[in-house]
GROMACS .gro file of C-alpha atoms in nm:
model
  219
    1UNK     CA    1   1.115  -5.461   1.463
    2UNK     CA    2   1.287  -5.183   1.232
    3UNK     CA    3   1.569  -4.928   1.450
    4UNK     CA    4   1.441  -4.581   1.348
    5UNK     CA    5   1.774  -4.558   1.239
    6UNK     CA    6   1.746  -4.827   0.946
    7UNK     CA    7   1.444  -4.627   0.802
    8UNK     CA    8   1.488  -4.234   0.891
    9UNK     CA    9   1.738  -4.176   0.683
   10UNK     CA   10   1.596  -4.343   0.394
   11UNK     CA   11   1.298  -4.104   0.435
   12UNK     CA   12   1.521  -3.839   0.449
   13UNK     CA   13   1.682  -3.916   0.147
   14UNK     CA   14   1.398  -4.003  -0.059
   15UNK     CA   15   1.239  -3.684   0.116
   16UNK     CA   16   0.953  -3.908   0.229
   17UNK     CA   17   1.064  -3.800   0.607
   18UNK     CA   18   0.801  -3.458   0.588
   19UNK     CA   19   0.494  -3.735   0.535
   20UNK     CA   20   0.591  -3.920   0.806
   21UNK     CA   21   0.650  -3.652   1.039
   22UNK     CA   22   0.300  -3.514   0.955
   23UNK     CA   23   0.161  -3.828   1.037
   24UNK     CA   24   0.365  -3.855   1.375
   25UNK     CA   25   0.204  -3.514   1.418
   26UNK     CA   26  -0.146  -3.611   1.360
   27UNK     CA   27  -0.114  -3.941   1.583
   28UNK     CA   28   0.017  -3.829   1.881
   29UNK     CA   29  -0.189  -3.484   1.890
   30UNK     CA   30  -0.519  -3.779   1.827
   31UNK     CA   31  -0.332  -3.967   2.107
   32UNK     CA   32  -0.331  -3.634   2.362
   33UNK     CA   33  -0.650  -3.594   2.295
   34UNK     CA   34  -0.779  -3.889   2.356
   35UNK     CA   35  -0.547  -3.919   2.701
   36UNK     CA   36  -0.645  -3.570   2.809
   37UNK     CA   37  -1.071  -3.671   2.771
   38UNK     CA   38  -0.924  -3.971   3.010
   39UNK     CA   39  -0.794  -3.698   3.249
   40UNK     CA   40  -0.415  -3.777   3.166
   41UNK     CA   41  -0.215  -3.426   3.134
   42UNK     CA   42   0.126  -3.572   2.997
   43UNK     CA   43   0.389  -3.376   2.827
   44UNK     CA   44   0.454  -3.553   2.438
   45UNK     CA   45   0.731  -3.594   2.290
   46UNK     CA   46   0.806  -3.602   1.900
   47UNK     CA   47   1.135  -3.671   1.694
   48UNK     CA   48   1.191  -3.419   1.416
   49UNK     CA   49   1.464  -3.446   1.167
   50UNK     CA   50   1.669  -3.179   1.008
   51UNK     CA   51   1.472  -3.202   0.717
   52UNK     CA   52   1.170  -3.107   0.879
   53UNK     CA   53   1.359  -2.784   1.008
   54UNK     CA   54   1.430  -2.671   0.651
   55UNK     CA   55   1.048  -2.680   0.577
   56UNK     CA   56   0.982  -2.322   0.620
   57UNK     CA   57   0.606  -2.399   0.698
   58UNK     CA   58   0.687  -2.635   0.935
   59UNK     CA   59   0.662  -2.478   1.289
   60UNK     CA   60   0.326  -2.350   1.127
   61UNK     CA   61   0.208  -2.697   1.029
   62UNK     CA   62   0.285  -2.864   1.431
   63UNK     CA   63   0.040  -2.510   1.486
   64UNK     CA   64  -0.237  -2.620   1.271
   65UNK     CA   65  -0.201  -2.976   1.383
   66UNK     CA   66  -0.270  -2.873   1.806
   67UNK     CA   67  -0.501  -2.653   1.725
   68UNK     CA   68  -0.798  -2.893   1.491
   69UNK     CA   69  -0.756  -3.112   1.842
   70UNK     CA   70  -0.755  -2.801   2.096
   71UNK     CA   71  -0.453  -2.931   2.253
   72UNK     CA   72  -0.243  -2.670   2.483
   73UNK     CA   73   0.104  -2.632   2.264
   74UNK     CA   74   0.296  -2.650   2.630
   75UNK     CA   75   0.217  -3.017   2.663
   76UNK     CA   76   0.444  -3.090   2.295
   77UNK     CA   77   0.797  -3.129   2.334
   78UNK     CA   78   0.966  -3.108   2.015
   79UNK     CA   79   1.259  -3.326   1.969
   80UNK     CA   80   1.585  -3.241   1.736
   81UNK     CA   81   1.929  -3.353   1.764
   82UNK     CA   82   2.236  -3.124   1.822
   83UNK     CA   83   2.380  -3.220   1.465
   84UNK     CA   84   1.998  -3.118   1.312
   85UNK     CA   85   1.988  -2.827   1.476
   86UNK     CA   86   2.386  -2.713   1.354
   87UNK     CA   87   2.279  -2.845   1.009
   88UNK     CA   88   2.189  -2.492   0.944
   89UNK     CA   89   2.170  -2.326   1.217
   90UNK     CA   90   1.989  -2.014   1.092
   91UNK     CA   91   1.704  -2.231   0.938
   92UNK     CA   92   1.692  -2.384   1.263
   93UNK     CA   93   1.671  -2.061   1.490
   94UNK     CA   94   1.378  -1.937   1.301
   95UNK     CA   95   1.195  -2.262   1.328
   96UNK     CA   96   1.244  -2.316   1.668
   97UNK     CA   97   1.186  -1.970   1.794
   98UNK     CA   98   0.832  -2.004   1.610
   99UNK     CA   99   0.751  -2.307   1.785
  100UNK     CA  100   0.860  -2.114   2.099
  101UNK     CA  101   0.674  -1.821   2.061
  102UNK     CA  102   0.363  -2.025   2.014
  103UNK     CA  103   0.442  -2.234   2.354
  104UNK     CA  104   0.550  -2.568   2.253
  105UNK     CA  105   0.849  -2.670   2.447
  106UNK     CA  106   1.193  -2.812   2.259
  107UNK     CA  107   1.470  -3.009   2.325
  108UNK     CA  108   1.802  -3.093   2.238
  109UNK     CA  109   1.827  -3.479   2.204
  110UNK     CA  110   2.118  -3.688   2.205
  111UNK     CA  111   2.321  -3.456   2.349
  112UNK     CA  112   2.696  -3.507   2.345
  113UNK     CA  113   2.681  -3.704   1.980
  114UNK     CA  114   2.704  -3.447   1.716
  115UNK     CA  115   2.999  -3.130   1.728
  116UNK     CA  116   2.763  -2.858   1.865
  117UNK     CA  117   2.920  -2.675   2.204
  118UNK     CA  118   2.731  -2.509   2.472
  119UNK     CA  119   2.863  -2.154   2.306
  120UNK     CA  120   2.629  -2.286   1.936
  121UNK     CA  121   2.371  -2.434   2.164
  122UNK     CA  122   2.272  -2.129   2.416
  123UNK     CA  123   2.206  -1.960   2.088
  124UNK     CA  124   1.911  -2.250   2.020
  125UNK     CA  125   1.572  -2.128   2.159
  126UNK     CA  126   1.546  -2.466   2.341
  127UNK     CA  127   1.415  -2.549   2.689
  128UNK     CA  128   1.560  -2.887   2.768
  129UNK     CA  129   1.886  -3.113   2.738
  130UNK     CA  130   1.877  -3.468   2.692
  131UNK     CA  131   2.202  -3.648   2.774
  132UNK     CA  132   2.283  -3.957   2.557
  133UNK     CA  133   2.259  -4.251   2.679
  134UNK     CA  134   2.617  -4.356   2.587
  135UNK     CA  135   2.745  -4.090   2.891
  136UNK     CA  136   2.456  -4.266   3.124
  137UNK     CA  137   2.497  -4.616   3.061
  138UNK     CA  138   2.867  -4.665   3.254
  139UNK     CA  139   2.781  -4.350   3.483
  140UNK     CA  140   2.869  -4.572   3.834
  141UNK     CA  141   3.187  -4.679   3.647
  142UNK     CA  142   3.325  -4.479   3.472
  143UNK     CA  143   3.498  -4.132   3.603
  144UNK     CA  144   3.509  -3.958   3.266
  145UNK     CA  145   3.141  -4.018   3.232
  146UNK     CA  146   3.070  -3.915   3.568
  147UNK     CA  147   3.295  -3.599   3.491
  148UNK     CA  148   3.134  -3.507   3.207
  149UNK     CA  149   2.745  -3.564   3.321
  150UNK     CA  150   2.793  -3.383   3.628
  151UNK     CA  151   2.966  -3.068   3.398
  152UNK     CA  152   2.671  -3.099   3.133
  153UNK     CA  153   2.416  -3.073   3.430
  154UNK     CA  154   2.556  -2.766   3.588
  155UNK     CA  155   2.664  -2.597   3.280
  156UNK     CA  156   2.258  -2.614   3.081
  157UNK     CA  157   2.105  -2.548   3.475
  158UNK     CA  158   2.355  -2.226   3.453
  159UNK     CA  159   2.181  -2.128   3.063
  160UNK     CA  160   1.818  -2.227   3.186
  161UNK     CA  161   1.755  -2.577   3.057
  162UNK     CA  162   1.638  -2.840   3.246
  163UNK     CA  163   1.833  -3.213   3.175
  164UNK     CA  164   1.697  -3.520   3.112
  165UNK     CA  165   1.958  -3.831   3.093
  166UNK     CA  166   1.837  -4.107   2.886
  167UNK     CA  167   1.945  -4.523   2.861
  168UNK     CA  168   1.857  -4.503   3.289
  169UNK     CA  169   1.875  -4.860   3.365
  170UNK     CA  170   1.891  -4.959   3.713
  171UNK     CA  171   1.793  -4.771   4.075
  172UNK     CA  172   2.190  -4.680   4.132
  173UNK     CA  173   2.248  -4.475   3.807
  174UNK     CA  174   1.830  -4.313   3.900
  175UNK     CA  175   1.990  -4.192   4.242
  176UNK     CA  176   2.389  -4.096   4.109
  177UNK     CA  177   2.202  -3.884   3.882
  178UNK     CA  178   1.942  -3.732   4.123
  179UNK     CA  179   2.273  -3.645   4.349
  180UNK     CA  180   2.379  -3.421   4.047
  181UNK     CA  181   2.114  -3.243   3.995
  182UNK     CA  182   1.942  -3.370   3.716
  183UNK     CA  183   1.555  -3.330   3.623
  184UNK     CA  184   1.419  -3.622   3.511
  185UNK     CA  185   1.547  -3.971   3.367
  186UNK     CA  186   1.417  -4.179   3.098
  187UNK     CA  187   1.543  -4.596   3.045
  188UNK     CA  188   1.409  -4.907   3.071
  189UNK     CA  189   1.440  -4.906   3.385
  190UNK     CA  190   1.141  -4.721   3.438
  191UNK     CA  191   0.923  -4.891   3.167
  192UNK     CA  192   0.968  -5.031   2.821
  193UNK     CA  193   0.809  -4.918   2.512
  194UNK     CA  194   0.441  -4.968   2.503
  195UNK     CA  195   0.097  -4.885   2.315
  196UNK     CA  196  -0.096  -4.573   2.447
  197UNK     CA  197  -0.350  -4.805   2.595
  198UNK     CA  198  -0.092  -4.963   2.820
  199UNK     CA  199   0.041  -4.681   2.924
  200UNK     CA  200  -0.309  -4.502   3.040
  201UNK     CA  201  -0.356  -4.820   3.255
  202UNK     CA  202   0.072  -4.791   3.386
  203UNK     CA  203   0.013  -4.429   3.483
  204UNK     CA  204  -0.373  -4.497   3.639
  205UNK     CA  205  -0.183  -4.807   3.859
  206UNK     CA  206   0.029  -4.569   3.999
  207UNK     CA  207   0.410  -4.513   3.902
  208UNK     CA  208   0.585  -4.707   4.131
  209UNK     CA  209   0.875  -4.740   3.948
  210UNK     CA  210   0.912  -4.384   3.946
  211UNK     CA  211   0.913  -4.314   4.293
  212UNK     CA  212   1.180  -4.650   4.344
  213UNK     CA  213   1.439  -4.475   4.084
  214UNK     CA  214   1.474  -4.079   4.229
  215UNK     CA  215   1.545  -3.945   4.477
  216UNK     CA  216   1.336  -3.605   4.384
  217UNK     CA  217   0.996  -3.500   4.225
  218UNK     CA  218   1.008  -3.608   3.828
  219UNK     CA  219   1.157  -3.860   3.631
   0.00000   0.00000   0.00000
């Protein structure tokens, strides 16, 4: 196994990272399609580096991509971290307001890594917050976590985002977080990686897991 984080920057410096985002494009739109005939409406989620955000074509290309597969744009999430989006942030507005305007939702990953504030971010056209793992992982612990999770909550609920925390490992850090409002949680402590095919036959068992971890409707 190669971290994304051993290769993506090679792409991106070799400016090899557009060719592999268009073929994340193309594989997870095949991948919707092919849950959707099963009867599986799921939100998707794709990575997008800053690179891809300079492409002035590029909100047009995810466009062209959901429509050959007739796929709703609301059921994309589009992925960029805080530092991408900052990178240039004018570049970045006009992307991301296209791939508003056509209905695809976006999200600010990794939230709390880069040197964006909430004053930068409320100017993003962005409909969710994703809080890094490295705030989640101590969250019974530590105070200053706990402080700072519980702020980031209120504060993106007060601009209209919905929060996701990610690196959710264990049923105590599910319900701390459900006490503070937030959306939904991703971790292993749901479910590990796995192929599409596994995870048709997860969801058609029934999410147990899910329901054990929150205390409300989503996770």
């Amino acid at each position: 196994i190669i971290a994304p984080d051993r290769f993506i920057p090679l792409a991106e410096q070799t400016g090899q990272i557009r060719h592999l985002t268009r073929w994340l494009l193309e594989t997870t739109a095949r991948q919707m399609r092919l849950a959707e005939d099963r009867g599986l409406l799921l939100r998707w989620a794709v990575n997008i580096s800053a690179v891809d955000l300079l492409s002035p074509d590029f909100a047009q290309s995810v466009g062209d991509v959901l429509r050959v597969h007739g796929l709703a744009p609301g059921r994309l999430v589009v992925e960029v971290t805080e530092s991408a989006a900052m990178s240039d942030p004018e570049n970045a507005i006009r992307q991301l307001a296209a791939l508003r305007h056509m209905g695809v939702k976006l999200s600010i990953d990794d939230y709390g890594t880069g040197h964006a504030s909430m004053a930068q971010l409320k100017r993003l056209p962005v409909d969710e917050l994703k809080i890094d793992r490295s705030f989640v992982r101590s969250l019974k612990t530590d105070t200053n976590d706990q402080a700072i999770v519980a702020s980031t909550i209120a504060l993106a609920h007060r601009l209209g985002l919905s929060v996701v925390a990610e690196g959710v490992e264990d049923r105590d850090t599910a319900v701390q977080l459900a006490a503070m409002g937030c959306d939904e949680i991703q971790g292993y402590g749901l479910a590990r990686p796995m192929p599409v095919d596994a995870l048709a036959g997860w969801l058609e068992g029934g999410t147990v897991a899910v329901r054990d971890f929150t205390a409300g409707p989503t996770a």
